[in-house]
Amino acid sequence: MDKLRLRNYRCFDDTGNIDLKPITLLLGANSSGKSSFIKFFPLLQQSLETRVNGLFLWDGQYVDFKNFRNTVKNGEGEIVIDYTIGELEANLMYGKRSHVLKDVVVSMTLSEKETYYDYLKELLITYKDVSIKYLFAKDGKSCKIETNTIKSKSFPSEKILIEFDNYLLPSIRFEYEGVDFKIGSSISQLALMELNELLGKEKKTGLELLFDESVNNLFSYDYNGCLAEFKKQMPKPTEKKIIKAANIQIYLLSGLLVRSVNDYFANMSKGFSYVLPLRSIMSRYYRFQNRNVDYIDPDGGNLAMFLNSLSDKEMENLNIWLFDIFKFKLLISKTEGHVEMFIEEEGKPQRNLVDVGFGFTQILPILTIIWKFVYRSGVTFASKRKSIPVTIAIEQPELHLHPRFQAYFAQMLAKVIEYCKKKKIQLRIIIETHSEVIINKLGQLIYDPSIELSKEDVNVVLFNANNEGLDKYVHPTGFSDDGGLINWPFGFFSEDVY
């Protein structure tokens, strides 16, 4: 996703639209809402990975907000979540005739169903100049569809089914009874027949209708474009017929859009990772497990088993990347049913991780996760689904890091962004931090003409900005061309220190 807006969520009345750029930095005093905002991403992840009663899993593996009532601000009202999806891949049928829709806005209104879980009260999807609203009954058995051009009562009369499966949103199905079969599809067969009749095409039934020329162009037009196109296509066009055809086309779009958004979030979850603010304390030995581990826990506790699962070539690739910036390598040793992790710094002998500074144990899970999703050749999520961003949410990467290592971390981010630009990988790294070194170093790198990091690559968001003399509680800012912070409150990082 490219933008996120949260309303009546945790401590926020309204965050406004927050641009999620390749690097998004969340800054603010303690208890200002940074953690609440960044924890939305693992909240979304655990909700996508688990089948739940309602939409979101409020008390899960990564985040424990207790329940819906404890998450909504002051325990009252509804939570509204807006996502802006820069590129949404949509298909009429799975694997058939793919279209990429630009800047689709998905707005979800969540209300309390019972004390411990929520339900989707309203879903609004906006594409170009068309808005489609889905109104869900609290019992989860029915749905009404409205648009900004025509009300649901003017749509074909048929049963709209709601199906709850492993997706974030309930699936929309239109029930149609054919001559000898019954189908529950995300596209309305009855509406297709009405559209073909208006266009003077031969009447058909069943799935053949999905490939009519008019429906193949379903995603290509805005509302006014539909009107113009149908005026050309109709044998005897009248204003009433043209408007009806355009509205049917929007109705056809309604079920497909929900399915496409569900597919987007399902795929996005595969390229998502979250890093806790306190990472696991490393052990000297790890018991060997004869299984392939392809996921790194948020606290990095299974890092040894992940590294042990890599091939020799992959370990070599990881170490080349680590040594280039941080001047150390990782080594894995297996003896007598145990696995050991070693660090080999430039000019020093290799040592077990427990015998080196605590900073290594805190930064290694972060670095390995970034390498896994971006650089791991041939098997990375990023190499397979370039229309869907890799999203990595990191809390306080600077913990236990010397300022020089914090600067190295910023340099690493710049190199990662440069690599992703060349490979056309969409990357979103969201970082909650208190590190003045990381902020200042990124500014220097933006100013440096030899580094391919621009001010457009970085968003800086201040929380509780009202107390810093700014006009909004959540205040997006950023860098100028010369690497300076824009509209930055004086003395933000210090209090009578200098």
GROMACS .gro file of N, CA, C and O in nm, residues 1-2 18-27 37-38 41 268 271-275 321 363 365-375 389-397 409-420 425-433 438-439 442 453 456-461:
model
  296
    1MET      N    1   0.084  -0.119   0.000
    1MET     CA    2   0.000   0.000   0.000
    1MET      C    3   0.089   0.124   0.000
    1MET      O    4   0.203   0.121   0.047
    2ASP      N    5   0.036   0.233  -0.051
    2ASP     CA    6   0.115   0.356  -0.064
    2ASP      C    7   0.077   0.462   0.039
    2ASP      O    8   0.157   0.551   0.067
   18ILE      N    9  -0.097   0.906   0.560
   18ILE     CA   10   0.047   0.896   0.578
   18ILE      C   11   0.107   0.826   0.457
   18ILE      O   12   0.073   0.711   0.427
   19ASP      N   13   0.193   0.895   0.384
   19ASP     CA   14   0.260   0.835   0.269
   19ASP      C   15   0.360   0.731   0.317
   19ASP      O   16   0.447   0.761   0.400
   20LEU      N   17   0.348   0.610   0.265
   20LEU     CA   18   0.444   0.504   0.295
   20LEU      C   19   0.545   0.498   0.182
   20LEU      O   20   0.521   0.439   0.078
   21LYS      N   21   0.657   0.563   0.204
   21LYS     CA   22   0.761   0.572   0.102
   21LYS      C   23   0.860   0.457   0.124
   21LYS      O   24   0.847   0.379   0.217
   22PRO      N   25   0.960   0.444   0.036
   22PRO     CA   26   1.059   0.339   0.060
   22PRO      C   27   1.114   0.339   0.201
   22PRO      O   28   1.136   0.234   0.260
   23ILE      N   29   1.136   0.459   0.258
   23ILE     CA   30   1.172   0.471   0.400
   23ILE      C   31   1.074   0.566   0.466
   23ILE      O   32   1.058   0.680   0.423
   24THR      N   33   1.004   0.520   0.568
   24THR     CA   34   0.914   0.604   0.646
   24THR      C   35   0.959   0.600   0.791
   24THR      O   36   0.962   0.494   0.854
   25LEU      N   37   0.997   0.715   0.844
   25LEU     CA   38   1.050   0.726   0.979
   25LEU      C   39   0.943   0.784   1.071
   25LEU      O   40   0.883   0.888   1.042
   26LEU      N   41   0.919   0.717   1.183
   26LEU     CA   42   0.821   0.760   1.281
   26LEU      C   43   0.895   0.814   1.402
   26LEU      O   44   0.969   0.742   1.468
   27LEU      N   45   0.874   0.942   1.433
   27LEU     CA   46   0.945   1.008   1.542
   27LEU      C   47   0.846   1.070   1.639
   27LEU      O   48   0.736   1.108   1.602
   37PHE      N   49   0.094   0.320   1.588
   37PHE     CA   50   0.085   0.327   1.442
   37PHE      C   51   0.161   0.213   1.377
   37PHE      O   52   0.108   0.144   1.290
   38ILE      N   53   0.285   0.191   1.417
   38ILE     CA   54   0.365   0.087   1.350
   38ILE      C   55   0.310  -0.052   1.379
   38ILE      O   56   0.322  -0.142   1.295
   41PHE      N   57   0.074  -0.265   1.135
   41PHE     CA   58   0.121  -0.354   1.028
   41PHE      C   59   0.127  -0.500   1.075
   41PHE      O   60   0.075  -0.588   1.006
  268MET      N   61   0.032  -0.954  -0.016
  268MET     CA   62   0.114  -0.860   0.059
  268MET      C   63   0.164  -0.923   0.188
  268MET      O   64   0.277  -0.900   0.232
  271GLY      N   65   0.497  -1.094   0.183
  271GLY     CA   66   0.617  -1.011   0.175
  271GLY      C   67   0.626  -0.916   0.291
  271GLY      O   68   0.678  -0.804   0.278
  272PHE      N   69   0.576  -0.959   0.407
  272PHE     CA   70   0.571  -0.870   0.523
  272PHE      C   71   0.654  -0.927   0.636
  272PHE      O   72   0.659  -1.048   0.658
  273SER      N   73   0.720  -0.838   0.710
  273SER     CA   74   0.794  -0.881   0.828
  273SER      C   75   0.792  -0.769   0.933
  273SER      O   76   0.787  -0.651   0.898
  274TYR      N   77   0.798  -0.809   1.058
  274TYR     CA   78   0.792  -0.716   1.171
  274TYR      C   79   0.903  -0.749   1.268
  274TYR      O   80   0.929  -0.867   1.297
  275VAL      N   81   0.971  -0.644   1.319
  275VAL     CA   82   1.081  -0.662   1.413
  275VAL      C   83   1.047  -0.591   1.543
  275VAL      O   84   1.023  -0.469   1.544
  321TRP      N   85   2.716  -0.914   0.137
  321TRP     CA   86   2.632  -0.796   0.162
  321TRP      C   87   2.663  -0.736   0.299
  321TRP      O   88   2.677  -0.614   0.313
  363ILE      N   89   2.096  -0.613   1.601
  363ILE     CA   90   2.086  -0.567   1.462
  363ILE      C   91   2.078  -0.681   1.363
  363ILE      O   92   2.021  -0.666   1.254
  365PRO      N   93   1.897  -0.970   1.334
  365PRO     CA   94   1.767  -1.010   1.278
  365PRO      C   95   1.715  -0.909   1.175
  365PRO      O   96   1.656  -0.948   1.074
  366ILE      N   97   1.737  -0.780   1.199
  366ILE     CA   98   1.691  -0.677   1.106
  366ILE      C   99   1.763  -0.689   0.972
  366ILE      O  100   1.700  -0.690   0.865
  367LEU      N  101   1.895  -0.701   0.978
  367LEU     CA  102   1.973  -0.708   0.855
  367LEU      C  103   1.939  -0.834   0.776
  367LEU      O  104   1.928  -0.830   0.652
  368THR      N  105   1.921  -0.944   0.846
  368THR     CA  106   1.891  -1.071   0.776
  368THR      C  107   1.754  -1.067   0.712
  368THR      O  108   1.734  -1.119   0.600
  369ILE      N  109   1.657  -1.006   0.777
  369ILE     CA  110   1.523  -0.993   0.720
  369ILE      C  111   1.527  -0.909   0.593
  369ILE      O  112   1.466  -0.945   0.490
  370ILE      N  113   1.598  -0.797   0.596
  370ILE     CA  114   1.608  -0.713   0.477
  370ILE      C  115   1.675  -0.790   0.363
  370ILE      O  116   1.628  -0.787   0.248
  371TRP      N  117   1.784  -0.860   0.394
  371TRP     CA  118   1.851  -0.939   0.290
  371TRP      C  119   1.757  -1.046   0.234
  371TRP      O  120   1.750  -1.067   0.112
  372LYS      N  121   1.683  -1.113   0.322
  372LYS     CA  122   1.594  -1.222   0.280
  372LYS      C  123   1.491  -1.173   0.178
  372LYS      O  124   1.467  -1.237   0.075
  373PHE      N  125   1.429  -1.059   0.205
  373PHE     CA  126   1.320  -1.013   0.119
  373PHE      C  127   1.367  -0.940  -0.006
  373PHE      O  128   1.293  -0.931  -0.104
  374VAL      N  129   1.488  -0.887  -0.005
  374VAL     CA  130   1.533  -0.805  -0.116
  374VAL      C  131   1.641  -0.873  -0.200
  374VAL      O  132   1.635  -0.871  -0.324
  375TYR      N  133   1.738  -0.936  -0.136
  375TYR     CA  134   1.857  -0.983  -0.207
  375TYR      C  135   1.862  -1.133  -0.231
  375TYR      O  136   1.941  -1.178  -0.313
  389PRO      N  137   0.420  -0.443  -0.274
  389PRO     CA  138   0.540  -0.403  -0.202
  389PRO      C  139   0.583  -0.502  -0.094
  389PRO      O  140   0.500  -0.567  -0.031
  390VAL      N  141   0.713  -0.511  -0.075
  390VAL     CA  142   0.769  -0.574   0.044
  390VAL      C  143   0.758  -0.472   0.157
  390VAL      O  144   0.797  -0.356   0.141
  391THR      N  145   0.702  -0.512   0.270
  391THR     CA  146   0.681  -0.420   0.382
  391THR      C  147   0.751  -0.474   0.505
  391THR      O  148   0.723  -0.585   0.550
  392ILE      N  149   0.843  -0.395   0.560
  392ILE     CA  150   0.919  -0.434   0.678
  392ILE      C  151   0.901  -0.326   0.785
  392ILE      O  152   0.939  -0.211   0.763
  393ALA      N  153   0.841  -0.361   0.896
  393ALA     CA  154   0.818  -0.267   1.006
  393ALA      C  155   0.919  -0.296   1.117
  393ALA      O  156   0.926  -0.409   1.166
  394ILE      N  157   0.995  -0.195   1.156
  394ILE     CA  158   1.105  -0.213   1.251
  394ILE      C  159   1.090  -0.114   1.366
  394ILE      O  160   1.077   0.007   1.343
  395GLU      N  161   1.093  -0.165   1.487
  395GLU     CA  162   1.090  -0.078   1.605
  395GLU      C  163   1.230  -0.064   1.663
  395GLU      O  164   1.295  -0.162   1.695
  396GLN      N  165   1.276   0.061   1.673
  396GLN     CA  166   1.400   0.097   1.738
  396GLN      C  167   1.520   0.012   1.696
  396GLN      O  168   1.578  -0.062   1.776
  397PRO      N  169   1.562   0.024   1.572
  397PRO     CA  170   1.678  -0.052   1.525
  397PRO      C  171   1.808  -0.009   1.593
  397PRO      O  172   1.906  -0.083   1.591
  409PHE      N  173   2.393   0.179   0.952
  409PHE     CA  174   2.256   0.133   0.927
  409PHE      C  175   2.188   0.225   0.826
  409PHE      O  176   2.120   0.178   0.733
  410ALA      N  177   2.203   0.357   0.842
  410ALA     CA  178   2.145   0.452   0.746
  410ALA      C  179   2.206   0.433   0.608
  410ALA      O  180   2.134   0.439   0.506
  411GLN      N  181   2.338   0.410   0.602
  411GLN     CA  182   2.402   0.385   0.472
  411GLN      C  183   2.346   0.259   0.406
  411GLN      O  184   2.325   0.254   0.285
  412MET      N  185   2.324   0.156   0.488
  412MET     CA  186   2.265   0.033   0.436
  412MET      C  187   2.128   0.060   0.376
  412MET      O  188   2.095   0.011   0.267
  413LEU      N  189   2.045   0.141   0.444
  413LEU     CA  190   1.911   0.172   0.391
  413LEU      C  191   1.921   0.239   0.255
  413LEU      O  192   1.846   0.205   0.162
  414ALA      N  193   2.015   0.332   0.241
  414ALA     CA  194   2.032   0.402   0.113
  414ALA      C  195   2.072   0.304   0.003
  414ALA      O  196   2.021   0.313  -0.110
  415LYS      N  197   2.162   0.211   0.033
  415LYS     CA  198   2.205   0.113  -0.068
  415LYS      C  199   2.091   0.019  -0.106
  415LYS      O  200   2.076  -0.020  -0.222
  416VAL      N  201   2.009  -0.019  -0.007
  416VAL     CA  202   1.895  -0.106  -0.034
  416VAL      C  203   1.796  -0.036  -0.127
  416VAL      O  204   1.745  -0.097  -0.223
  417ILE      N  205   1.768   0.092  -0.101
  417ILE     CA  206   1.674   0.166  -0.185
  417ILE      C  207   1.729   0.179  -0.327
  417ILE      O  208   1.656   0.164  -0.426
  418GLU      N  209   1.858   0.205  -0.339
  418GLU     CA  210   1.920   0.215  -0.471
  418GLU      C  211   1.907   0.083  -0.547
  418GLU      O  212   1.873   0.081  -0.666
  419TYR      N  213   1.931  -0.028  -0.479
  419TYR     CA  214   1.919  -0.160  -0.542
  419TYR      C  215   1.775  -0.187  -0.586
  419TYR      O  216   1.750  -0.238  -0.696
  420CYS      N  217   1.680  -0.152  -0.500
  420CYS     CA  218   1.539  -0.177  -0.532
  420CYS      C  219   1.493  -0.095  -0.652
  420CYS      O  220   1.410  -0.140  -0.731
  425ILE      N  221   1.185  -0.311  -0.752
  425ILE     CA  222   1.121  -0.373  -0.635
  425ILE      C  223   1.054  -0.264  -0.553
  425ILE      O  224   1.117  -0.164  -0.519
  426GLN      N  225   0.927  -0.283  -0.521
  426GLN     CA  226   0.858  -0.188  -0.434
  426GLN      C  227   0.888  -0.225  -0.289
  426GLN      O  228   0.851  -0.333  -0.244
  427LEU      N  229   0.952  -0.135  -0.219
  427LEU     CA  230   0.993  -0.161  -0.081
  427LEU      C  231   0.937  -0.053   0.011
  427LEU      O  232   0.943   0.066  -0.021
  428ARG      N  233   0.882  -0.096   0.125
  428ARG     CA  234   0.835  -0.004   0.227
  428ARG      C  235   0.899  -0.045   0.360
  428ARG      O  236   0.864  -0.149   0.417
  429ILE      N  237   0.994   0.035   0.407
  429ILE     CA  238   1.054   0.010   0.538
  429ILE      C  239   1.002   0.118   0.632
  429ILE      O  240   1.028   0.237   0.613
  430ILE      N  241   0.925   0.077   0.732
  430ILE     CA  242   0.869   0.169   0.830
  430ILE      C  243   0.948   0.153   0.959
  430ILE      O  244   0.957   0.042   1.014
  431ILE      N  245   1.008   0.262   1.007
  431ILE     CA  246   1.100   0.255   1.120
  431ILE      C  247   1.053   0.351   1.230
  431ILE      O  248   1.037   0.472   1.207
  432GLU      N  249   1.032   0.297   1.348
  432GLU     CA  250   1.006   0.378   1.467
  432GLU      C  251   1.138   0.396   1.540
  432GLU      O  252   1.204   0.298   1.574
  433THR      N  253   1.181   0.521   1.558
  433THR     CA  254   1.316   0.545   1.607
  433THR      C  255   1.326   0.671   1.691
  433THR      O  256   1.245   0.763   1.678
  438ILE      N  257   2.069   0.837   1.288
  438ILE     CA  258   2.008   0.781   1.166
  438ILE      C  259   1.942   0.892   1.085
  438ILE      O  260   1.958   0.898   0.961
  439ILE      N  261   1.870   0.982   1.151
  439ILE     CA  262   1.803   1.092   1.082
  439ILE      C  263   1.904   1.180   1.010
  439ILE      O  264   1.892   1.210   0.890
  442LEU      N  265   2.082   1.009   0.710
  442LEU     CA  266   1.997   1.002   0.591
  442LEU      C  267   1.993   1.136   0.519
  442LEU      O  268   1.994   1.143   0.395
  453LEU      N  269   1.983   0.842  -0.335
  453LEU     CA  270   1.875   0.853  -0.237
  453LEU      C  271   1.823   0.995  -0.245
  453LEU      O  272   1.898   1.091  -0.224
  456GLU      N  273   1.240   1.233  -0.209
  456GLU     CA  274   1.113   1.165  -0.236
  456GLU      C  275   1.111   1.023  -0.183
  456GLU      O  276   1.005   0.960  -0.174
  457ASP      N  277   1.228   0.969  -0.151
  457ASP     CA  278   1.236   0.831  -0.102
  457ASP      C  279   1.208   0.820   0.048
  457ASP      O  280   1.193   0.709   0.100
  458VAL      N  281   1.207   0.933   0.118
  458VAL     CA  282   1.200   0.929   0.265
  458VAL      C  283   1.086   1.016   0.314
  458VAL      O  284   1.073   1.133   0.275
  459ASN      N  285   1.002   0.961   0.400
  459ASN     CA  286   0.899   1.039   0.470
  459ASN      C  287   0.932   1.038   0.619
  459ASN      O  288   0.971   0.935   0.674
  460VAL      N  289   0.920   1.153   0.681
  460VAL     CA  290   0.942   1.166   0.825
  460VAL      C  291   0.811   1.210   0.888
  460VAL      O  292   0.752   1.311   0.846
  461VAL      N  293   0.762   1.135   0.986
  461VAL     CA  294   0.633   1.164   1.047
  461VAL      C  295   0.654   1.191   1.196
  461VAL      O  296   0.708   1.108   1.269
   0.00000   0.00000   0.00000
